[in-house]
Short mmCIF file of C-alpha atoms in Angstrom, two decimals:
data_model
loop_
_atom_site.label_atom_id
_atom_site.label_comp_id
_atom_site.label_asym_id
_atom_site.label_seq_id
_atom_site.Cartn_x
_atom_site.Cartn_y
_atom_site.Cartn_z
CA MET A 1 173.09 93.90 -46.55
CA GLU A 2 175.79 91.20 -46.49
CA LYS A 3 179.31 92.39 -46.23
CA GLY A 4 182.64 91.69 -44.35
CA LEU A 5 183.63 93.44 -41.10
CA LYS A 6 185.98 96.45 -41.45
CA LYS A 7 189.30 96.51 -39.95
CA GLN A 8 188.93 99.08 -37.47
CA TYR A 9 190.65 97.88 -34.20
CA GLY A 10 194.29 98.91 -33.74
CA LEU A 11 196.70 97.74 -30.76
CA LEU A 12 195.37 99.67 -28.21
CA MET A 13 192.36 98.27 -28.47
CA ALA A 14 193.27 94.73 -28.53
CA ILE A 15 195.52 94.99 -25.42
CA CYS A 16 192.36 96.70 -23.87
CA MET A 17 190.30 93.80 -24.67
CA VAL A 18 192.53 91.22 -22.99
CA VAL A 19 193.06 93.38 -20.14
CA GLY A 20 189.57 94.43 -19.40
CA THR A 21 187.69 91.48 -20.29
CA VAL A 22 190.04 89.81 -17.47
CA VAL A 23 190.17 92.40 -14.91
CA GLY A 24 186.94 92.74 -13.30
CA SER A 25 184.99 91.10 -10.86
CA GLY A 26 187.66 88.38 -10.43
CA VAL A 27 190.30 90.38 -8.55
CA PHE A 28 188.25 91.76 -6.05
CA PHE A 29 185.91 88.71 -5.48
CA LYS A 30 188.92 86.25 -5.65
CA ALA A 31 191.44 88.09 -3.31
CA GLN A 32 188.81 87.37 -0.27
CA ALA A 33 188.39 83.54 -1.70
CA ILE A 34 192.05 82.67 -1.82
CA LEU A 35 192.71 83.86 1.80
CA GLN A 36 189.72 81.74 3.13
CA LYS A 37 191.15 78.29 0.93
CA THR A 38 194.90 79.19 2.54
CA ASN A 39 193.68 79.78 6.14
CA GLY A 40 195.04 83.23 5.88
CA ASP A 41 198.26 82.41 4.26
CA MET A 42 199.65 84.99 2.44
CA PRO A 43 202.98 83.79 0.75
CA MET A 44 200.69 80.84 -0.57
CA GLY A 45 197.92 83.04 -2.02
CA ILE A 46 201.13 85.20 -4.01
CA LEU A 47 202.45 81.76 -5.10
CA ALA A 48 198.42 80.66 -6.14
CA TRP A 49 198.01 83.65 -8.19
CA ILE A 50 201.77 83.31 -9.77
CA ILE A 51 201.05 79.61 -10.81
CA GLY A 52 197.31 80.83 -12.15
CA GLY A 53 199.09 83.45 -14.02
CA ALA A 54 201.37 80.93 -15.49
CA VAL A 55 198.81 78.41 -16.65
CA MET A 56 197.00 81.45 -18.64
CA ILE A 57 200.50 82.64 -19.89
CA PHE A 58 200.81 78.86 -21.32
CA CYS A 59 197.85 79.23 -23.32
CA VAL A 60 198.36 82.67 -24.34
CA LEU A 61 201.55 81.62 -25.81
CA ALA A 62 200.30 78.58 -27.84
CA PHE A 63 197.25 80.63 -29.16
CA CYS A 64 199.91 83.26 -30.15
CA VAL A 65 201.75 80.99 -32.44
CA MET A 66 198.10 80.18 -34.06
CA ALA A 67 197.13 83.91 -34.29
CA GLN A 68 200.35 84.25 -36.71
CA ARG A 69 199.31 81.52 -38.98
CA TYR A 70 195.44 81.84 -39.07
CA GLU A 71 193.22 84.67 -39.68
CA LYS A 72 189.43 84.60 -41.09
CA VAL A 73 186.70 85.73 -38.67
CA ASN A 74 186.46 84.78 -35.13
CA GLY A 75 189.87 83.65 -33.80
CA LEU A 76 188.85 80.49 -31.80
CA VAL A 77 186.54 79.17 -34.24
CA ASP A 78 189.36 79.72 -36.94
CA TYR A 79 192.25 78.09 -35.02
CA ALA A 80 189.63 75.07 -34.17
CA GLU A 81 189.17 74.94 -38.17
CA ALA A 82 192.51 74.95 -39.34
CA THR A 83 193.90 72.52 -36.46
CA ILE A 84 191.06 69.97 -36.77
CA GLY A 85 188.18 70.96 -39.13
CA GLY A 86 185.00 72.28 -40.01
CA LYS A 87 182.87 70.26 -37.95
CA TYR A 88 185.14 70.69 -34.68
CA ALA A 89 185.19 74.37 -35.20
CA TYR A 90 181.09 74.33 -35.23
CA PHE A 91 181.27 72.49 -32.19
CA MET A 92 183.42 75.05 -30.38
CA GLY A 93 182.13 78.33 -31.89
CA PHE A 94 178.54 76.84 -31.10
CA PHE A 95 179.76 75.84 -27.44
CA SER A 96 181.24 79.35 -27.11
CA THR A 97 178.17 80.96 -28.42
CA VAL A 98 175.58 79.17 -26.35
CA ILE A 99 177.34 78.32 -22.99
CA TYR A 100 180.55 79.46 -22.10
CA THR A 101 180.30 83.25 -23.19
CA PRO A 102 176.68 83.95 -22.50
CA ALA A 103 177.26 82.52 -19.10
CA MET A 104 180.22 84.35 -18.07
CA THR A 105 178.43 87.35 -19.72
CA SER A 106 175.24 86.99 -17.50
CA VAL A 107 177.12 86.83 -14.44
CA LEU A 108 178.80 90.19 -15.22
CA ALA A 109 175.58 91.84 -15.64
CA TRP A 110 174.51 90.68 -12.44
CA LEU A 111 177.54 91.73 -10.54
CA THR A 112 177.74 95.32 -12.45
CA ALA A 113 173.95 95.85 -11.17
CA ARG A 114 175.09 94.61 -7.82
CA TYR A 115 177.78 96.75 -7.55
CA PHE A 116 175.77 99.77 -8.78
CA LEU A 117 173.18 99.01 -6.13
CA VAL A 118 175.94 98.81 -3.36
CA PHE A 119 176.75 102.05 -4.18
CA LEU A 120 173.67 103.64 -4.35
CA THR A 121 172.51 102.19 -1.07
CA SER A 122 176.03 103.39 0.57
CA VAL A 123 175.23 106.87 -0.32
CA ASN A 124 171.95 107.01 0.34
CA PRO A 125 171.12 104.67 3.39
CA ASP A 126 167.22 105.67 2.75
CA LEU A 127 166.94 103.63 -0.49
CA GLN A 128 165.03 100.39 0.63
CA LEU A 129 165.52 97.45 -1.56
CA ASN A 130 163.35 93.95 -1.76
CA GLY A 131 166.40 92.04 0.12
CA ASP A 132 170.20 93.04 -0.01
CA PRO A 133 172.00 93.88 -3.44
CA VAL A 134 173.07 90.37 -4.11
CA THR A 135 169.65 88.42 -4.28
CA SER A 136 167.19 91.34 -4.70
CA SER A 137 164.72 91.52 -7.46
CA GLU A 138 166.00 95.04 -8.15
CA THR A 139 169.54 93.76 -8.85
CA PHE A 140 167.86 91.15 -11.31
CA LEU A 141 166.12 93.69 -13.14
CA LEU A 142 168.74 96.33 -13.34
CA ALA A 143 171.02 93.34 -14.59
CA GLY A 144 168.59 93.10 -17.59
CA PHE A 145 168.74 96.72 -18.19
CA ILE A 146 172.43 97.02 -18.10
CA LEU A 147 172.62 94.36 -20.35
CA ILE A 148 170.44 95.72 -23.11
CA PHE A 149 172.06 99.04 -23.07
CA VAL A 150 175.62 97.67 -23.65
CA PHE A 151 174.22 95.48 -26.18
CA ALA A 152 172.40 98.48 -27.72
CA VAL A 153 175.89 100.35 -27.41
CA ASN A 154 177.79 97.49 -29.38
CA THR A 155 175.11 97.03 -31.83
CA LEU A 156 174.65 100.71 -33.04
CA SER A 157 178.18 101.57 -33.38
CA SER A 158 181.18 98.89 -32.55
CA LYS A 159 183.49 102.04 -32.70
CA LEU A 160 181.50 103.12 -29.79
CA ALA A 161 181.84 100.02 -27.91
CA GLY A 162 185.61 99.93 -28.56
CA LYS A 163 185.71 103.58 -27.16
CA LEU A 164 183.54 102.30 -24.00
CA GLN A 165 186.21 99.11 -23.32
CA ILE A 166 189.21 101.60 -23.81
CA SER A 167 187.67 104.07 -21.18
CA ALA A 168 186.26 101.18 -18.72
CA THR A 169 189.96 99.65 -18.77
CA PHE A 170 191.67 102.74 -17.70
CA ILE A 171 188.92 103.61 -15.04
CA LYS A 172 189.08 99.99 -13.80
CA LEU A 173 192.41 100.15 -13.00
CA ILE A 174 192.44 103.19 -10.89
CA PRO A 175 191.33 101.54 -7.54
CA LEU A 176 193.75 98.55 -8.11
CA LEU A 177 197.04 101.06 -9.30
CA LEU A 178 195.75 103.09 -6.34
CA MET A 179 195.88 99.95 -3.70
CA ALA A 180 198.78 98.64 -5.01
CA VAL A 181 200.94 101.37 -4.84
CA VAL A 182 199.44 103.64 -1.52
CA GLY A 183 198.36 100.38 0.11
CA THR A 184 201.91 98.85 0.19
CA ILE A 185 203.65 102.21 1.14
CA TYR A 186 200.74 102.52 4.25
CA GLY A 187 201.17 98.44 4.72
CA LEU A 188 204.97 99.02 5.18
CA THR A 189 205.20 102.36 7.19
CA HIS A 190 202.31 101.71 9.72
CA ASN A 191 202.05 98.97 12.51
CA PHE A 192 199.25 97.38 14.07
CA ALA A 193 198.65 98.34 17.62
CA GLY A 194 200.79 96.63 20.17
CA GLU A 195 203.39 95.55 17.22
CA SER A 196 206.70 96.55 16.40
CA THR A 197 206.77 95.39 12.84
CA SER A 198 204.75 96.70 9.55
CA ILE A 199 201.42 95.61 8.79
CA LEU A 200 202.85 93.71 5.50
CA ALA A 201 205.53 92.03 7.67
CA SER A 202 203.01 90.68 10.09
CA ASN A 203 200.81 89.79 7.70
CA PHE A 204 203.44 87.95 5.49
CA GLY A 205 204.59 86.56 8.62
CA THR A 206 201.48 83.93 8.28
CA GLY A 207 203.14 81.21 6.49
CA THR A 208 202.16 77.95 7.79
CA GLY A 209 204.18 75.64 5.57
CA ASN A 210 201.63 73.54 4.86
CA PHE A 211 200.76 73.40 1.04
CA SER A 212 197.80 71.34 0.93
CA PRO A 213 195.26 73.91 0.73
CA LEU A 214 197.75 75.25 -2.53
CA PHE A 215 195.58 73.41 -4.93
CA GLY A 216 192.24 75.00 -3.90
CA ALA A 217 193.72 78.41 -3.85
CA VAL A 218 195.12 77.95 -7.67
CA VAL A 219 191.49 76.66 -8.45
CA ALA A 220 190.11 80.09 -6.94
CA THR A 221 192.19 81.97 -9.45
CA ALA A 222 191.08 80.33 -12.59
CA PHE A 223 187.68 82.48 -12.79
CA ALA A 224 189.99 85.60 -12.14
CA TYR A 225 192.32 85.04 -14.94
CA GLU A 226 189.54 83.45 -17.47
CA GLY A 227 188.21 85.38 -20.44
CA TRP A 228 191.59 86.64 -22.29
CA ILE A 229 190.72 84.22 -25.18
CA LEU A 230 187.74 86.26 -25.89
CA ALA A 231 190.16 88.95 -27.74
CA THR A 232 190.29 86.52 -30.60
CA SER A 233 186.94 86.82 -31.49
CA ILE A 234 187.56 90.45 -33.04
CA ASN A 235 190.91 89.07 -34.88
CA SER A 236 189.54 90.26 -38.28
CA GLU A 237 188.44 93.49 -37.18
CA ILE A 238 192.26 94.12 -36.01
CA LYS A 239 194.39 96.12 -38.02
CA ASN A 240 197.51 93.66 -39.19
CA SER A 241 196.28 91.20 -36.74
CA LYS A 242 198.97 88.62 -37.15
CA ARG A 243 201.08 91.14 -35.61
CA ASN A 244 198.70 92.82 -33.11
CA LEU A 245 197.03 90.10 -31.85
CA PRO A 246 199.86 88.21 -30.43
CA ILE A 247 201.46 91.26 -28.91
CA ALA A 248 198.30 92.41 -27.24
CA LEU A 249 197.85 88.57 -25.90
CA VAL A 250 201.32 88.27 -24.17
CA LEU A 251 201.77 92.14 -22.87
CA GLY A 252 197.93 92.06 -21.57
CA GLY A 253 198.59 88.57 -19.64
CA ILE A 254 201.89 90.11 -18.15
CA ILE A 255 199.84 93.16 -16.95
CA ILE A 256 197.13 91.20 -15.93
CA ILE A 257 199.22 89.07 -13.42
CA ALA A 258 201.33 92.10 -12.46
CA ILE A 259 198.22 93.65 -11.34
CA TYR A 260 196.77 91.09 -9.52
CA LEU A 261 199.87 90.53 -7.49
CA PHE A 262 200.68 94.04 -6.44
CA TYR A 263 197.00 94.83 -5.70
CA TYR A 264 196.75 91.64 -3.47
CA ILE A 265 200.21 92.85 -1.73
CA GLY A 266 198.51 96.53 -1.39
CA VAL A 267 195.43 95.15 0.18
CA ALA A 268 197.48 93.12 2.57
CA GLY A 269 198.83 96.42 3.81
CA GLY A 270 195.33 97.81 5.20
CA ALA A 271 194.19 95.10 7.04
CA PRO A 272 194.72 92.34 9.46
CA VAL A 273 194.06 88.79 7.44
CA GLN A 274 191.41 87.91 9.71
CA THR A 275 189.37 90.69 8.62
CA LEU A 276 190.40 90.49 4.97
CA ILE A 277 189.23 86.67 5.49
CA ASP A 278 185.77 87.55 6.89
CA GLU A 279 184.90 90.98 5.38
CA GLY A 280 186.97 90.95 2.11
CA THR A 281 189.15 93.98 0.66
CA ALA A 282 186.81 96.57 1.60
CA PRO A 283 188.01 97.47 5.21
CA ALA A 284 191.32 97.75 3.55
CA PHE A 285 190.29 100.56 1.57
CA ILE A 286 188.48 102.09 4.03
CA THR A 287 191.78 101.91 6.21
CA VAL A 288 194.12 103.33 3.54
CA PHE A 289 192.01 106.02 1.90
CA GLY A 290 188.82 106.77 4.22
CA ASN A 291 185.06 106.23 4.30
CA VAL A 292 184.64 108.42 1.34
CA PHE A 293 186.78 106.71 -0.79
CA GLY A 294 185.17 103.16 0.75
CA ASN A 295 181.82 104.35 -1.18
CA ILE A 296 183.37 105.52 -4.06
CA LEU A 297 185.03 102.08 -4.46
CA ASN A 298 182.03 100.75 -4.98
CA LEU A 299 181.33 102.43 -8.27
CA PHE A 300 184.77 101.89 -9.66
CA VAL A 301 184.11 97.83 -8.96
CA ALA A 302 180.68 98.66 -10.78
CA VAL A 303 182.63 100.18 -13.86
CA SER A 304 185.17 97.25 -13.73
CA CYS A 305 182.17 94.80 -13.87
CA LEU A 306 180.79 97.16 -16.82
CA GLY A 307 184.01 97.06 -18.76
CA THR A 308 184.30 93.08 -18.51
CA LEU A 309 180.39 92.76 -19.62
CA ASN A 310 181.41 94.78 -22.55
CA GLY A 311 184.14 92.55 -23.72
CA LEU A 312 182.47 89.85 -23.07
CA LEU A 313 179.52 90.74 -25.01
CA ILE A 314 181.81 91.78 -27.76
CA GLY A 315 183.04 88.56 -28.48
CA CYS A 316 179.16 86.93 -27.44
CA ILE A 317 177.17 88.62 -30.18
CA ARG A 318 179.57 88.01 -33.03
CA GLY A 319 179.03 84.01 -32.11
CA PHE A 320 176.39 82.90 -34.80
CA TYR A 321 177.68 85.16 -37.50
CA SER A 322 181.10 83.37 -37.01
CA LEU A 323 179.56 80.02 -37.74
CA ALA A 324 176.94 81.46 -40.71
CA VAL A 325 180.11 82.74 -42.96
CA ARG A 326 181.10 79.10 -43.04
CA ASN A 327 177.57 78.05 -43.94
CA MET A 328 176.78 76.67 -40.62
CA GLY A 329 174.28 76.73 -37.88
CA PRO A 330 170.75 77.66 -37.72
CA LYS A 331 169.38 80.43 -40.50
CA VAL A 332 172.73 80.77 -42.27
CA ASN A 333 171.91 83.40 -44.76
CA LEU A 334 170.06 85.57 -41.74
CA MET A 335 172.72 85.25 -39.46
CA LYS A 336 175.62 86.27 -41.64
CA GLN A 337 173.86 89.53 -42.65
CA VAL A 338 175.99 92.88 -41.60
CA ASP A 339 173.76 95.94 -41.12
CA GLU A 340 175.45 98.56 -43.86
CA GLY A 341 174.72 101.63 -41.13
CA SER A 342 176.34 100.14 -38.23
CA GLY A 343 178.76 97.85 -39.68
CA MET A 344 177.46 95.04 -37.20
CA PRO A 345 175.85 91.46 -37.79
CA SER A 346 172.61 92.79 -36.23
CA ASN A 347 170.57 89.42 -36.28
CA SER A 348 173.49 87.31 -34.70
CA CYS A 349 173.54 90.28 -32.18
CA ILE A 350 170.15 90.09 -31.04
CA VAL A 351 170.26 86.33 -30.88
CA GLY A 352 173.18 86.43 -28.87
CA LEU A 353 171.59 88.72 -26.40
CA VAL A 354 168.61 86.52 -25.81
CA ILE A 355 170.88 83.64 -25.12
CA VAL A 356 172.82 85.87 -22.57
CA ALA A 357 169.43 86.62 -21.15
CA ALA A 358 168.37 83.22 -20.59
CA TRP A 359 171.65 82.39 -18.62
CA LEU A 360 171.07 85.47 -16.49
CA VAL A 361 167.81 83.64 -15.34
CA TYR A 362 169.29 80.69 -14.91
CA PHE A 363 171.90 81.89 -12.80
CA PHE A 364 169.67 83.80 -10.46
CA GLY A 365 167.32 80.62 -10.14
CA ALA A 366 170.32 78.38 -9.50
CA ASN A 367 172.55 80.50 -7.47
CA LEU A 368 170.79 83.45 -5.79
CA THR A 369 167.53 82.15 -4.48
CA THR A 370 166.06 78.98 -3.20
CA PRO A 371 167.44 76.49 -6.32
CA TRP A 372 164.70 76.24 -9.10
CA PHE A 373 166.58 73.28 -11.00
CA GLY A 374 167.30 71.00 -8.25
CA LYS A 375 170.26 68.87 -8.50
CA PHE A 376 170.74 70.93 -11.98
CA SER A 377 171.60 73.86 -10.13
CA PHE A 378 175.42 74.62 -10.75
CA ASP A 379 177.72 77.56 -10.81
CA SER A 380 177.90 78.69 -14.22
CA SER A 381 180.18 80.98 -13.65
CA GLU A 382 183.05 78.30 -13.52
CA LEU A 383 181.82 75.23 -14.74
CA PRO A 384 182.27 76.09 -18.49
CA ILE A 385 185.84 76.38 -17.81
CA ILE A 386 185.83 72.54 -17.65
CA THR A 387 185.00 72.31 -21.41
CA ILE A 388 186.40 75.17 -22.91
CA TYR A 389 190.17 74.40 -21.69
CA GLY A 390 189.27 70.35 -22.64
CA LEU A 391 188.36 71.60 -26.26
CA TYR A 392 191.85 73.34 -26.38
CA ILE A 393 193.71 70.36 -25.86
CA PRO A 394 192.97 68.35 -29.12
CA MET A 395 193.82 71.56 -30.73
CA PHE A 396 197.18 72.12 -29.27
CA ILE A 397 197.86 68.53 -30.36
CA GLN A 398 196.62 68.84 -33.88
CA PHE A 399 198.51 71.88 -34.45
CA MET A 400 201.70 69.92 -33.44
CA ARG A 401 201.18 67.22 -35.92
CA LYS A 402 200.23 69.31 -39.09
CA GLU A 403 202.68 72.63 -38.85
CA LYS A 404 205.72 70.59 -39.92
CA GLU A 405 207.61 73.56 -41.16
CA LEU A 406 207.60 75.24 -38.09
CA PRO A 407 210.46 75.36 -35.70
CA ALA A 408 210.72 73.24 -32.52
CA LEU A 409 209.90 76.25 -30.05
CA LYS A 410 206.72 77.22 -31.99
CA ARG A 411 205.97 73.50 -33.15
CA PHE A 412 206.33 71.77 -30.06
CA VAL A 413 207.61 73.40 -26.81
CA LEU A 414 204.68 76.36 -26.91
CA PRO A 415 201.61 74.14 -27.78
CA SER A 416 203.07 71.30 -25.24
CA LEU A 417 202.64 74.23 -22.33
CA GLY A 418 199.27 74.88 -23.44
CA VAL A 419 198.09 71.20 -23.37
CA ILE A 420 199.81 71.35 -19.66
CA GLY A 421 197.91 74.47 -18.52
CA SER A 422 194.48 73.21 -20.21
CA ALA A 423 194.83 69.76 -18.65
CA PHE A 424 195.48 71.46 -15.23
CA MET A 425 192.54 73.62 -15.74
CA VAL A 426 190.15 70.82 -16.36
CA PHE A 427 191.89 68.52 -13.38
CA ALA A 428 191.21 71.57 -10.96
CA ALA A 429 187.44 72.44 -12.12
CA LEU A 430 186.63 68.49 -11.63
CA TYR A 431 188.07 68.29 -8.56
CA SER A 432 186.59 71.52 -6.90
CA HIS A 433 183.31 71.17 -8.61
CA GLY A 434 183.06 67.21 -8.70
CA TYR A 435 185.20 65.67 -6.20
CA ALA A 436 185.41 67.93 -3.04
CA PRO A 437 181.47 68.61 -2.93
CA TYR A 438 180.94 64.96 -3.29
CA ILE A 439 183.07 64.14 -0.68
CA ALA A 440 182.27 66.73 1.61
CA ALA A 441 178.43 65.97 1.16
CA LYS A 442 179.03 62.10 1.75
CA GLU A 443 181.00 62.99 4.79
CA ALA A 444 177.84 65.05 6.00
CA GLY A 445 175.45 62.20 5.47
CA GLN A 446 173.62 64.44 2.63
CA GLY A 447 172.56 62.99 -0.66
CA PHE A 448 174.35 62.64 -3.74
CA THR A 449 176.20 66.01 -4.71
CA CYS A 450 178.22 66.48 -7.85
CA PRO A 451 177.52 69.66 -9.83
CA VAL A 452 180.13 68.98 -12.33
CA LEU A 453 178.07 66.16 -13.75
CA PHE A 454 174.57 67.73 -14.11
CA TYR A 455 176.44 70.46 -15.83
CA LEU A 456 178.15 68.05 -18.08
CA ILE A 457 174.57 66.52 -18.78
CA VAL A 458 173.40 70.21 -19.59
CA PHE A 459 176.36 70.63 -21.85
CA ALA A 460 175.80 67.47 -23.79
CA VAL A 461 172.04 68.03 -24.49
CA ILE A 462 172.50 71.62 -25.78
CA MET A 463 175.74 70.53 -27.83
CA ALA A 464 173.44 67.35 -29.40
CA VAL A 465 170.93 70.13 -30.33
CA GLY A 466 173.86 72.48 -31.97
CA MET A 467 174.91 69.38 -33.95
CA ALA A 468 171.69 68.81 -35.34
CA LEU A 469 171.42 72.46 -36.42
CA MET A 470 174.94 72.00 -38.09
CA LYS A 471 174.45 72.78 -41.58
CA PRO A 472 177.84 71.25 -43.71
CA LYS A 473 178.95 73.23 -46.22
CA LYS A 474 177.76 72.46 -49.87
CA SER A 475 180.66 71.60 -52.10
CA LYS A 476 180.58 73.87 -55.03
#
């Protein structure tokens, strides 16, 4: 039965989706990566988090203006249609539905499975895996099971999915906030053996004054900050969305930056810089909270990834529905049907699940084992950032051209900040996944290496198929 989606989510759910979708695996992984890229320069790491957060806020502010102007079904697709046109909206929607969102969702399914198995093997050392929790076949199978479980929750009841999102958001904040507070206090009141200064003072005295690694460190924050835009995918289901969605985007963005900064400082209070570079953040948790909490941490990280996965899947499974209600895309009548019992577009949900499963297989074959795809093996968790931010830029420019009745701040200043932030992300991704590996391979005497080029080939082929499937609206 075909009908519209209900207004069922409040401001709290919208904020939780922004925070829950972004705060997940990235904050646990990228703290170590940033230290590695800055060679242990803690102050530079703080600066990298601030710059990465500023880029996110720039784009958030620009989309807040759009959220107050446009409202239909899928926020991002609506904004593309209102600013540029129906074909561009379809292009954006198809990209988000087939590449961007499912690629990230598949990675989160794997990460969730990985940390659940890390927890299980830590509390039960006798548990044997076919390899380690990163690359084992058990991890891959568990990732598929988790994906189906979260899909079932979202398909059977959007309200249940919302409750899962809110619960996971608060659960995932527990280890982050504990480390931010307790780790900072510990670092200020304890010192390394043989030193008179506190742990934090010692670690933050590692500044070198060499800012050349800063760019790479900012690039490392991109994945950690990515995902907030997916909150706009439920704008038609948010009560009073023109008011609540902008508030959720801004407050959510500020909360995310604060969490990342204070968590990073707290971690620095628990272990020497070199230990954090070599082993990640786990030694800091063990030092501050003891061995028992070190094991519990793995479970909290798994829950954190699960919440992020749920937030991504909420946006992912509605993709073909948002295209179908515009009479575009494959099997329009089938994709825009909404199940009367669950209130969800079930057919769109099933297709979305299949696409995510395909990306999960790709991610495993391209990144976790001997590459199955040769030069076409690329990091599907980061490279789609290139195109999503690139696609934002024409939208911001067209918004400035069309919305002539708006005051200068909303018409020019905020969208211009969005253009600057988006251009920076595109350049950063091209540098880190194109120029840098190409130069490194050339200096090492290896063959031609440029992952971004082969990703863009895949992108072009998929989008060409998508454009062939597009069915323009028929004039009545």
